[in-house]
CSV table of C-alpha atoms in Angstrom, one decimal:
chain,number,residue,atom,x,y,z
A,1,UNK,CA,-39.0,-24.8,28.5
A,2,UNK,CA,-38.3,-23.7,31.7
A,3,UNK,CA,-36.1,-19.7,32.3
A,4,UNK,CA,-33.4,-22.1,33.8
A,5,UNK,CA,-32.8,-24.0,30.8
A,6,UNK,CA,-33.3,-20.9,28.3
A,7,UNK,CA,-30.5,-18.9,30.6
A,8,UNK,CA,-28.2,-22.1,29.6
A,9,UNK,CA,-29.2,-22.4,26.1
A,10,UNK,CA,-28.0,-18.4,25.8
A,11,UNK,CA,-25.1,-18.7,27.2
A,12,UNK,CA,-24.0,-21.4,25.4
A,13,UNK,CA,-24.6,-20.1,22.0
A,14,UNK,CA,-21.5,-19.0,20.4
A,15,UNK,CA,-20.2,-15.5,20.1
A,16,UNK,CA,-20.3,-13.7,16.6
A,17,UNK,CA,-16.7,-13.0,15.4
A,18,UNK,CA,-15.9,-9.6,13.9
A,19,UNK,CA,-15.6,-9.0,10.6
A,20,UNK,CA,-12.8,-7.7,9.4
A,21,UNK,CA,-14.0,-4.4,8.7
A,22,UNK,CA,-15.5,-4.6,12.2
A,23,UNK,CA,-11.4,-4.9,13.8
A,24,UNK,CA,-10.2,-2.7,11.4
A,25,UNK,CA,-12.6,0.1,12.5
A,26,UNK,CA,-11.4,-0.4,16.4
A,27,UNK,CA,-10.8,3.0,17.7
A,28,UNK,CA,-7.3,4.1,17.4
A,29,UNK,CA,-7.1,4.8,21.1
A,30,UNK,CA,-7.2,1.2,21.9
A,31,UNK,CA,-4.0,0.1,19.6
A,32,UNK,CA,-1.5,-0.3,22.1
A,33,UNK,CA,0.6,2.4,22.7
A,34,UNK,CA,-1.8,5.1,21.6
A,35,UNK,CA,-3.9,5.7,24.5
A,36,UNK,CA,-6.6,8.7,24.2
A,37,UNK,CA,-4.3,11.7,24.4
A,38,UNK,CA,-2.3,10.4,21.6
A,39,UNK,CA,-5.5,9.3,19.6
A,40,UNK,CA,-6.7,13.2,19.6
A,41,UNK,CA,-3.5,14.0,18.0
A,42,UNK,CA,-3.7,11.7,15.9
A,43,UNK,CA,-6.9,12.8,14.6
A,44,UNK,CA,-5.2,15.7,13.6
A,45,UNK,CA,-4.3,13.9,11.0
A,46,UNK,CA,-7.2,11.7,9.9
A,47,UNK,CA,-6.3,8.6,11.5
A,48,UNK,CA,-9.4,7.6,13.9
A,49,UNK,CA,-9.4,3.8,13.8
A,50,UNK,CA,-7.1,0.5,13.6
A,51,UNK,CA,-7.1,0.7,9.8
A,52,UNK,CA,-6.2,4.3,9.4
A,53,UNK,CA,-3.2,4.2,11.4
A,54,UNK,CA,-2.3,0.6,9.2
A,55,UNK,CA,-3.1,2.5,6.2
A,56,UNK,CA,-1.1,5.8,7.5
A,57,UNK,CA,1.4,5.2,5.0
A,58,UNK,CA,5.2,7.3,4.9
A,59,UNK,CA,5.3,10.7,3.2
A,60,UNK,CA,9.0,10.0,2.7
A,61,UNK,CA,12.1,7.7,4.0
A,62,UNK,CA,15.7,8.3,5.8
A,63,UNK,CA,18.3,6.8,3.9
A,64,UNK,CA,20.3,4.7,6.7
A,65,UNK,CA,22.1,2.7,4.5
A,66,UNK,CA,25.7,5.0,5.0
A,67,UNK,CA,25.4,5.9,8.9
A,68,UNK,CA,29.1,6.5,10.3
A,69,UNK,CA,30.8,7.5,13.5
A,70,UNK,CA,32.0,11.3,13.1
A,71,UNK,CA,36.0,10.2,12.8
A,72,UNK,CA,34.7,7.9,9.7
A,73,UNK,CA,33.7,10.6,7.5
A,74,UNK,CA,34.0,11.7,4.2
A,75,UNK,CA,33.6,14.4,1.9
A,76,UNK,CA,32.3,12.0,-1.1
A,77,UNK,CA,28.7,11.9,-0.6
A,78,UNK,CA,25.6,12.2,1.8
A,79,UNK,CA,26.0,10.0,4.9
A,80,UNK,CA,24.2,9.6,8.7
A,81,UNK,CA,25.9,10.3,11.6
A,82,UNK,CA,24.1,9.9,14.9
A,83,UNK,CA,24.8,12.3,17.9
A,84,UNK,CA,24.2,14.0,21.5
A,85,UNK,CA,23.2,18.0,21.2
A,86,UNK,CA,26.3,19.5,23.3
A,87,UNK,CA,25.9,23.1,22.3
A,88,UNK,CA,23.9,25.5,20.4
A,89,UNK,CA,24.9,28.6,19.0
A,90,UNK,CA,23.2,31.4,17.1
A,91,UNK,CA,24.3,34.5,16.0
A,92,UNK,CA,23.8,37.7,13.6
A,93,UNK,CA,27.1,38.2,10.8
A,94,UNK,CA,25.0,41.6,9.6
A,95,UNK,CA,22.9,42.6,6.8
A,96,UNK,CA,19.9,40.4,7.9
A,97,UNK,CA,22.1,37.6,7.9
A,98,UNK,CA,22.2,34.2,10.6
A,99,UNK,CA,24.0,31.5,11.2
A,100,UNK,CA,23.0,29.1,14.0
A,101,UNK,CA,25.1,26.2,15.0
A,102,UNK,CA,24.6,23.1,16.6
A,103,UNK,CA,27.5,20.8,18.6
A,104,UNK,CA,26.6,17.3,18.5
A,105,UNK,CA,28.9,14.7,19.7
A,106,UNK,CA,29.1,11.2,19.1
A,107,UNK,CA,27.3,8.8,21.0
A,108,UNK,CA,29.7,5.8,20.8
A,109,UNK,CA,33.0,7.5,22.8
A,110,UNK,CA,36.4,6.4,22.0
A,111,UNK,CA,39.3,5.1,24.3
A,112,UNK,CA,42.2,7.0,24.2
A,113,UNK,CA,45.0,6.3,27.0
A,114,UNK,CA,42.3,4.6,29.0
A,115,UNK,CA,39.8,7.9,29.2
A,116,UNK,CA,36.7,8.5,27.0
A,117,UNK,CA,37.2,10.6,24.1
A,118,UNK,CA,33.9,12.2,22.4
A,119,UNK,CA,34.3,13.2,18.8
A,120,UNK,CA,32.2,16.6,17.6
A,121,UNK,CA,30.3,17.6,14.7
A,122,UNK,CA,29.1,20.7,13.8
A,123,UNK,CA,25.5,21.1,11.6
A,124,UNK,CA,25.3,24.6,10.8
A,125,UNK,CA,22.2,26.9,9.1
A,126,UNK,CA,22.4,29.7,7.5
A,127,UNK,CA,19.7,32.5,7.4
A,128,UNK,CA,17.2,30.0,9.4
A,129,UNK,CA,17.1,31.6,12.4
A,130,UNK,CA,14.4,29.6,13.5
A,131,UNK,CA,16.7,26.3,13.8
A,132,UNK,CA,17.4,27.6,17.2
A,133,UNK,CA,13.9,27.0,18.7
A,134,UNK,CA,14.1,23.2,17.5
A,135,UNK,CA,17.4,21.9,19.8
A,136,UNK,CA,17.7,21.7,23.3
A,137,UNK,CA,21.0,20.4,24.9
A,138,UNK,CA,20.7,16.4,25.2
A,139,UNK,CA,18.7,15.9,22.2
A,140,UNK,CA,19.4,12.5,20.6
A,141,UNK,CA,19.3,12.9,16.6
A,142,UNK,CA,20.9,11.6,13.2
A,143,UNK,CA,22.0,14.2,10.9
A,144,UNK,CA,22.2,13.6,7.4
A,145,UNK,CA,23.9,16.0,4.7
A,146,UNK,CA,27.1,15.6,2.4
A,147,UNK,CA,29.9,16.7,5.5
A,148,UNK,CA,33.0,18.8,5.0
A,149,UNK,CA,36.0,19.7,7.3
A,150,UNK,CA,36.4,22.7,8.4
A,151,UNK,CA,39.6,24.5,10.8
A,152,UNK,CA,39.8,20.7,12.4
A,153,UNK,CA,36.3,19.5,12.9
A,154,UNK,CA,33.9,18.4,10.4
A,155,UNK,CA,30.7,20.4,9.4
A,156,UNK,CA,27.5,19.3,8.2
A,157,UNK,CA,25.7,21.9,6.3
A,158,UNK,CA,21.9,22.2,6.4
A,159,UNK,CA,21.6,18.5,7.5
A,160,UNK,CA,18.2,16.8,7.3
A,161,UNK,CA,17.8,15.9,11.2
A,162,UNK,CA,15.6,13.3,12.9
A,163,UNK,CA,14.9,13.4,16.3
A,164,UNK,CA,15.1,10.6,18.1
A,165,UNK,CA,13.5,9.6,21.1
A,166,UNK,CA,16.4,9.0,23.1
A,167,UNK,CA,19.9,6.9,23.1
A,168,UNK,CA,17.6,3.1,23.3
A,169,UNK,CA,15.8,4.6,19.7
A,170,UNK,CA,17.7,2.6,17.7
A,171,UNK,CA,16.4,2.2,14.2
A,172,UNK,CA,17.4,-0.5,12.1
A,173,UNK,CA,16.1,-0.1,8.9
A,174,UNK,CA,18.6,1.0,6.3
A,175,UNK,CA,15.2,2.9,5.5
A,176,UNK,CA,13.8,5.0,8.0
A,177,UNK,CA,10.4,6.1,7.2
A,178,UNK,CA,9.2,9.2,7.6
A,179,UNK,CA,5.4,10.1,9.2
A,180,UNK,CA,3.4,12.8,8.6
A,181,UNK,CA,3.1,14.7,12.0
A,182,UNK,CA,1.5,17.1,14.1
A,183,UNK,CA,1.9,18.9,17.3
A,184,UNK,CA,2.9,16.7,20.1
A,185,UNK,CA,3.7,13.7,18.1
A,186,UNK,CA,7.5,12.1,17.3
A,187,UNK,CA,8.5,10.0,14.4
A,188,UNK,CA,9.4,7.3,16.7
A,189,UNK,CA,6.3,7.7,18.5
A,190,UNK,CA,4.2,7.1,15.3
A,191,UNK,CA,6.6,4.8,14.6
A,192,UNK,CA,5.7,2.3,17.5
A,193,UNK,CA,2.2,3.3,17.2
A,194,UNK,CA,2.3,2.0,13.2
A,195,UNK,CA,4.0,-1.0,14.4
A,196,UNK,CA,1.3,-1.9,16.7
A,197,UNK,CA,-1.2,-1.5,14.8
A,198,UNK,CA,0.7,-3.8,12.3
A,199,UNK,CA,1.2,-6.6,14.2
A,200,UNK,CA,-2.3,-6.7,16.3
A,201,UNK,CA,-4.7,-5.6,13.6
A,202,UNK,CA,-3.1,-6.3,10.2
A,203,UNK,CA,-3.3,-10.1,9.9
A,204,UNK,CA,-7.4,-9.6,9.4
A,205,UNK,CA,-6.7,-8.0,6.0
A,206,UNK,CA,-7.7,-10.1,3.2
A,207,UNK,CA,-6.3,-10.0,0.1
A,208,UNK,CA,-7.8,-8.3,-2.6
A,209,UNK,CA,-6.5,-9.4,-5.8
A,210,UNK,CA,-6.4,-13.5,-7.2
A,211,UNK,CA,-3.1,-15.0,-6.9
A,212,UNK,CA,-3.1,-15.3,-10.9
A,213,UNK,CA,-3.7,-11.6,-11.3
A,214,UNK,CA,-0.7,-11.2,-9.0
A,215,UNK,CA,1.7,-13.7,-10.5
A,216,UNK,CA,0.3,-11.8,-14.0
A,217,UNK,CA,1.8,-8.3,-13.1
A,218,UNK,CA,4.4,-9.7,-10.7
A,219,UNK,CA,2.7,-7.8,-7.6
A,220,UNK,CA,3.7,-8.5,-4.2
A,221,UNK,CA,0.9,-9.4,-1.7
A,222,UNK,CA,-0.5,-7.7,0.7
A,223,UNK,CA,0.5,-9.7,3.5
A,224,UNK,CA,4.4,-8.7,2.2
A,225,UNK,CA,3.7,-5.0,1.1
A,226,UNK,CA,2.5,-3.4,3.9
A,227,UNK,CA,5.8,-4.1,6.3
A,228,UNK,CA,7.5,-3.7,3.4
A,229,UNK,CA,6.1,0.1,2.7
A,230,UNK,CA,6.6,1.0,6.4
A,231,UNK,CA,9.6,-0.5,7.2
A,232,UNK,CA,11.5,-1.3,3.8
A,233,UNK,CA,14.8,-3.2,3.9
A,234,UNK,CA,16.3,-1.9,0.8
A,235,UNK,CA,15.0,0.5,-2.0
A,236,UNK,CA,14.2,-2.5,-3.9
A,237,UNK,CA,11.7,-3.9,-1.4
A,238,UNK,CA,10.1,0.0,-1.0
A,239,UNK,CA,9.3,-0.1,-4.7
A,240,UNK,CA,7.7,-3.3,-5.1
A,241,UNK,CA,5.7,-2.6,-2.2
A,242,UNK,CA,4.6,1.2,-3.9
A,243,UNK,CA,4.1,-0.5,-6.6
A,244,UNK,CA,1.6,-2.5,-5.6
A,245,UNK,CA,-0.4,-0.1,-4.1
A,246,UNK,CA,-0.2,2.2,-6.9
A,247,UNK,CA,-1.4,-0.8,-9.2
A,248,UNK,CA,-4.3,-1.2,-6.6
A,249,UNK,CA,-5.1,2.5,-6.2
A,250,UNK,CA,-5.6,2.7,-10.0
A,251,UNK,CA,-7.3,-0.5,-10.1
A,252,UNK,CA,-9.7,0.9,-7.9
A,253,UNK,CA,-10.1,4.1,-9.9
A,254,UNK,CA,-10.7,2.0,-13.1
A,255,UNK,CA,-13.9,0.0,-11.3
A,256,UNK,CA,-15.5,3.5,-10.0
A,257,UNK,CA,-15.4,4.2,-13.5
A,258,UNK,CA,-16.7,1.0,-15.0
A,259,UNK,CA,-19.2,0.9,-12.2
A,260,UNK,CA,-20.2,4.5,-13.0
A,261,UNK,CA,-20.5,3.9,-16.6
A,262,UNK,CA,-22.4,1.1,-16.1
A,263,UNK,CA,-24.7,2.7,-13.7
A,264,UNK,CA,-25.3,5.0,-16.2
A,265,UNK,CA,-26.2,2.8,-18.8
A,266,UNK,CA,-28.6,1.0,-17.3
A,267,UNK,CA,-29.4,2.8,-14.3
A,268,UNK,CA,-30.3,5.6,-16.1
A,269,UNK,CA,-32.3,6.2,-19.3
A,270,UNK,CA,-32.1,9.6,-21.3
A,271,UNK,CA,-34.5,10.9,-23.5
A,272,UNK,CA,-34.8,9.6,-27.0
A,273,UNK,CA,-33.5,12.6,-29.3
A,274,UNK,CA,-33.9,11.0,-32.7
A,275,UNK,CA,-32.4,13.8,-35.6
A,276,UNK,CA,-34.9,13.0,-38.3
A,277,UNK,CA,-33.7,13.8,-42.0
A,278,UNK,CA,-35.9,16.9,-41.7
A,279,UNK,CA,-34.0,18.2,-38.1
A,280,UNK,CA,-30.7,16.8,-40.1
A,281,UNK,CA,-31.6,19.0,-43.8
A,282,UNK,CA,-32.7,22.4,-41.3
A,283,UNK,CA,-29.6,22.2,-39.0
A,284,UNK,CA,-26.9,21.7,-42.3
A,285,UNK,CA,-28.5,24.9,-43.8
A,286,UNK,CA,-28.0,26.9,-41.0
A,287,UNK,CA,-24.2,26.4,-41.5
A,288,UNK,CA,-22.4,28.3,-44.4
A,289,UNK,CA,-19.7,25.7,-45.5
A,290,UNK,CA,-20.0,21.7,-46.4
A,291,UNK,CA,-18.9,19.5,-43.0
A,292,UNK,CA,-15.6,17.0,-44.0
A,293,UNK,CA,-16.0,13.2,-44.1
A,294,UNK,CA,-14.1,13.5,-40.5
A,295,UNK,CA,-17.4,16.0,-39.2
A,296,UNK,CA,-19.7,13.8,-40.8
A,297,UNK,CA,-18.5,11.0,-38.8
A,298,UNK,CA,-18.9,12.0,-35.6
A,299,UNK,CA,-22.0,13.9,-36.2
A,300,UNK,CA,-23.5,10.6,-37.5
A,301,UNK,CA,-22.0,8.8,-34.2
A,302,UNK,CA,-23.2,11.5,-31.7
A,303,UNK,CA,-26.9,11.2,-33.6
A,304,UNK,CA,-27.1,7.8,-32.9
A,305,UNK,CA,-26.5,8.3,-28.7
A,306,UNK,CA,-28.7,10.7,-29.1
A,307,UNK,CA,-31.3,8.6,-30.2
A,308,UNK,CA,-30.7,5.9,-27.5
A,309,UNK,CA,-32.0,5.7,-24.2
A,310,UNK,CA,-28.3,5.1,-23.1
A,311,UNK,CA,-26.7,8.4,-21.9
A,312,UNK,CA,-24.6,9.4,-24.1
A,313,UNK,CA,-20.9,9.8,-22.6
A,314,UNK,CA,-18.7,10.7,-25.4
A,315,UNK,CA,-14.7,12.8,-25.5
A,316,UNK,CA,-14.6,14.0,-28.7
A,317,UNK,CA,-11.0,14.7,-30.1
A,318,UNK,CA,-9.1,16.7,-32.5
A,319,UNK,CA,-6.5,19.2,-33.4
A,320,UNK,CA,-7.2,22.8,-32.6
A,321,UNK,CA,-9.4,24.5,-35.5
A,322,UNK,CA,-10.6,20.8,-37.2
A,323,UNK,CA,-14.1,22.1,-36.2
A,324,UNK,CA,-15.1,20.2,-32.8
A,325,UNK,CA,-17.4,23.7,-31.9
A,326,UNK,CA,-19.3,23.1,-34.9
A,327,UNK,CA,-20.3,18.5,-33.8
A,328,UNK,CA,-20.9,20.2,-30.7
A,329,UNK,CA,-23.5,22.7,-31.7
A,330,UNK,CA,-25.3,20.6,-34.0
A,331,UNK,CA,-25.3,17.9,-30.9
A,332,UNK,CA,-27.4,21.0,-29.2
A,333,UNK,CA,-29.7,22.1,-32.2
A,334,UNK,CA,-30.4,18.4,-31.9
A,335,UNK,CA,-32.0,18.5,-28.2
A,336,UNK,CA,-33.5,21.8,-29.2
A,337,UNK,CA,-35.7,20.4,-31.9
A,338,UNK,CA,-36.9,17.7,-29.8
A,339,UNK,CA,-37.7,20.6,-27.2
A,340,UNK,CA,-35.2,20.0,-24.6
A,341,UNK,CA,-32.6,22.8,-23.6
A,342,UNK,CA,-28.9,22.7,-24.0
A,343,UNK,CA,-25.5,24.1,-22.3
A,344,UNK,CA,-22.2,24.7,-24.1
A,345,UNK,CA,-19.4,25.5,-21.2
A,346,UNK,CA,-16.1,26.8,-22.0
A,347,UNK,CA,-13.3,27.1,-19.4
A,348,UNK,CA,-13.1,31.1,-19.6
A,349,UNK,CA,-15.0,34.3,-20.0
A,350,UNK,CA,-13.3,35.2,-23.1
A,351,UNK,CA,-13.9,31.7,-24.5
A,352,UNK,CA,-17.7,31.7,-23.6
A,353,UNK,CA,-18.1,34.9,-25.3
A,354,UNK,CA,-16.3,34.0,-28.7
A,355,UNK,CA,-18.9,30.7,-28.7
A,356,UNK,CA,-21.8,33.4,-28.4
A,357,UNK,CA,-20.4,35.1,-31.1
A,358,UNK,CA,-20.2,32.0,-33.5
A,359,UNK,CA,-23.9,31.0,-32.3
A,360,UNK,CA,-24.7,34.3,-33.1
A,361,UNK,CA,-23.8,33.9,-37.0
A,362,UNK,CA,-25.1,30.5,-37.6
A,363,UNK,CA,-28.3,31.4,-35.5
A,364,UNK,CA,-29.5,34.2,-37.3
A,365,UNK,CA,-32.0,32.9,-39.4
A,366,UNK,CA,-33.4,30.5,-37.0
A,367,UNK,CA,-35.9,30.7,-34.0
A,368,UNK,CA,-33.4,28.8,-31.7
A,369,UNK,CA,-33.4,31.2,-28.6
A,370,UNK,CA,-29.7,31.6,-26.9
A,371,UNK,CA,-27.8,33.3,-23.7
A,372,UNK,CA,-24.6,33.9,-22.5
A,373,UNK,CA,-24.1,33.6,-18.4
A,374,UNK,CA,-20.7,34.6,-17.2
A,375,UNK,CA,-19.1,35.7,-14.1
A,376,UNK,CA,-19.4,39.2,-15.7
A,377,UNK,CA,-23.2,39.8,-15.3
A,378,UNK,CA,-24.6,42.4,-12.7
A,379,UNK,CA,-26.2,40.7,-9.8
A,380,UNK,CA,-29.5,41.7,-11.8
A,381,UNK,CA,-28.7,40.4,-15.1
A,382,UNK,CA,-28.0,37.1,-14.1
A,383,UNK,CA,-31.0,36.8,-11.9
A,384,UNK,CA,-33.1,38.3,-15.2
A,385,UNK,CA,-31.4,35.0,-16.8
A,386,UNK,CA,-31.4,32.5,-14.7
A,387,UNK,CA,-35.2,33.4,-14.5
A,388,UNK,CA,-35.9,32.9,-18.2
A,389,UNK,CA,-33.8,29.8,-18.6
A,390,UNK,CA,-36.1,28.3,-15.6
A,391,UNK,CA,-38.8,29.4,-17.1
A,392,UNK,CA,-38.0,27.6,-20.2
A,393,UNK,CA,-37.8,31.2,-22.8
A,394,UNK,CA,-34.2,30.1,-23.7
A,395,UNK,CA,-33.1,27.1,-25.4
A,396,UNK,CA,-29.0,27.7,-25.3
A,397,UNK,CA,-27.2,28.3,-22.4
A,398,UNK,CA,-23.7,29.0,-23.1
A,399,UNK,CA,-21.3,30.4,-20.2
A,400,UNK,CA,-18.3,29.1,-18.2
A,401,UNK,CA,-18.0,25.9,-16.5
A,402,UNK,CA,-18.1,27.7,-12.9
């Protein structure tokens, strides 16, 4: 075959499509809108690729749904008024004490005898001096709060305020969501960048779940959930949509576990520690009371993991004082006798030290050699024991979990 017709042969072989996983890793500075001085912010806050910045989901949302021009007001409830800062004003009444106030006017001007007729507002803080730093004159915002009126203007008292982007950021969404953010960054700036990154990169997502798992627990799709967690229409819509991915997030969880469990079962194989009637008869004796019908139980449960290759992985309940210390310590005379070494952790110093005490007791006519290693120990002490428990001299460990 001649180079000529090998050179034709290449070039007409098709191109490999991206996976999915392959778009959705795209770096975030080439969504449109982002650009690599906004992708190092954005870093900031974990988002690198495509994907994370789909993913980026809202910390919270601004409740649009009762936005009204400044003369519409009432003192009922929380509404949204949107405004132009006119005037800012901060100032000491004594003691420590701060108020700083902030004009805003409204944005849509009223016709009164043919000339234009701004309404005002006043959002007011008290003892944040630091408001002041955050306004400039000509900032576009909503203000949200419960309003009152005041000496012939209403007030808005420790409104929650987002910034807008100018007088052509006009959101639409009854619910506004809510980014996390960083230095340098706006919520309407993340906002278009989100929405980018939605419409260019979302429609390779597959979904994850079987449409009869779905219909099942009445889950929305993917394709519907993400718009509907960034941009909600209604708080109906918002909580289907959470709910979904809360559903998947625990689904998730619940196969790590499965997986993990099942990794350990047959991944894994632990030594066989078989309690024999002889280990059974010498570890009873050493205890100075008969075990209930509820001990024996689990004892004879625990023995027989023990014995298996499986790895054991067992939550042993009960109510405080029904003798859970004493399953547990037979569990490690067990692994003693067949020569292996054992830990018993408790959550606290104090704790740890009232086990010792208790092994203490039941130990004392036995050959079973135990420690205690807490937090307390000299430098020297614990390097005295981790030395013997390397070396094999001890065959309890019991100490904290840290």
């Amino acid at each position: 075959m001649s180079a000529a017709s090998r050179t034709s042969e290449q070039q007409s072989a098709p191109r490999r499509q991206p996976t999915p996983a392959e778009v959705l890793a795209t770096p975030v500075e080439f969504v449109r809108g982002v650009g690599p001085q906004r992708a190092a912010m954005l870093a900031r806050l974990g988002v690198r690729s495509a994907g994370d910045l789909v993913f980026l989901f809202p910390r919270d949302y601004e409740d649009l749904s009762d936005r009204r021009e400044i003369g519409d007001l009432d003192e009922e409830h929380v509404q949204t008024v949107r405004g132009e800062v006119v005037e800012i004003d901060a100032r000491s009444s004594g003691f420590g004490k701060s108020v700083v106030g902030v004009l805003v006017r409204s944005l849509t001007p009223s016709l009164s005898h043919g000339e234009r007729e701004y309404e005002h507002l006043r959002a007011i803080w008290f003892n944040q001096p630091f408001m002041r730093e955050k306004f400039r004159e000509g900032q576009h915002l909503l203000l949200s709060a419960r309003p009152r009126f005041r000496g012939g203007r209403w007030e808005m008292p420790h409104p929650r305020v987002t910034w807008l982007d100018g007088p052509d950021d006009q959101p639409e969404m009854r619910l506004l969501p809510l980014y996390p953010l960083t230095e340098g960054l706006t919520q309407y700036q993340v906002r278009r960048m989100v929405a980018s990154a939605l419409e260019n990169f979302s429609h390779v997502l597959e979904e994850v779940f079987p449409e009869s798992l779905l219909r099942e627990y009445d889950l929305m799709p993917l394709a519907e959930a993400l718009p509907a967690i960034h941009s909600p229409p209604d708080a109906e819509e918002l909580e289907r949509a959470r709910r979904r991915f809360v559903f998947q997030e625990l689904f998730i969880l619940q196969l790590a576990v499965v997986a993990r469990r099942w990794q350990q079962q047959v991944g894994f194989r632990a030594p066989m520690l078989e309690a024999s009637a002889e280990i059974n008869a010498r570890i009873e004796r050493l205890f100075p009371f008969e075990w209930t019908a509820g001990q024996r139980t689990a004892i004879g449960e625990i023995a027989a993991d023990l014995a298996s290759e499986t790895p054991m992985n067992r939550l042993l309940q009960g109510d405080v004082g029904s003798g859970k210390t004493v399953i547990a310590v037979y569990a490690m005379l067990v692994c003693v006798a067949r020569g292996c070494q054992a830990a018993l952790m408790a959550p606290t110093e104090i704790l740890a030290r009232q086990h010792a005490e208790t092994l203490g007791e039941l130990l004392r006519a036995s050959r079973v050699r135990y420690l205690l290693l807490v937090g307390g120990m000299t430098p020297k002490e614990r390097e005295a024991a981790l030395a013997e428990i390397a070396a094999g001299n001890i065959d309890l460990v019991i100490g904290t979990h840290a």
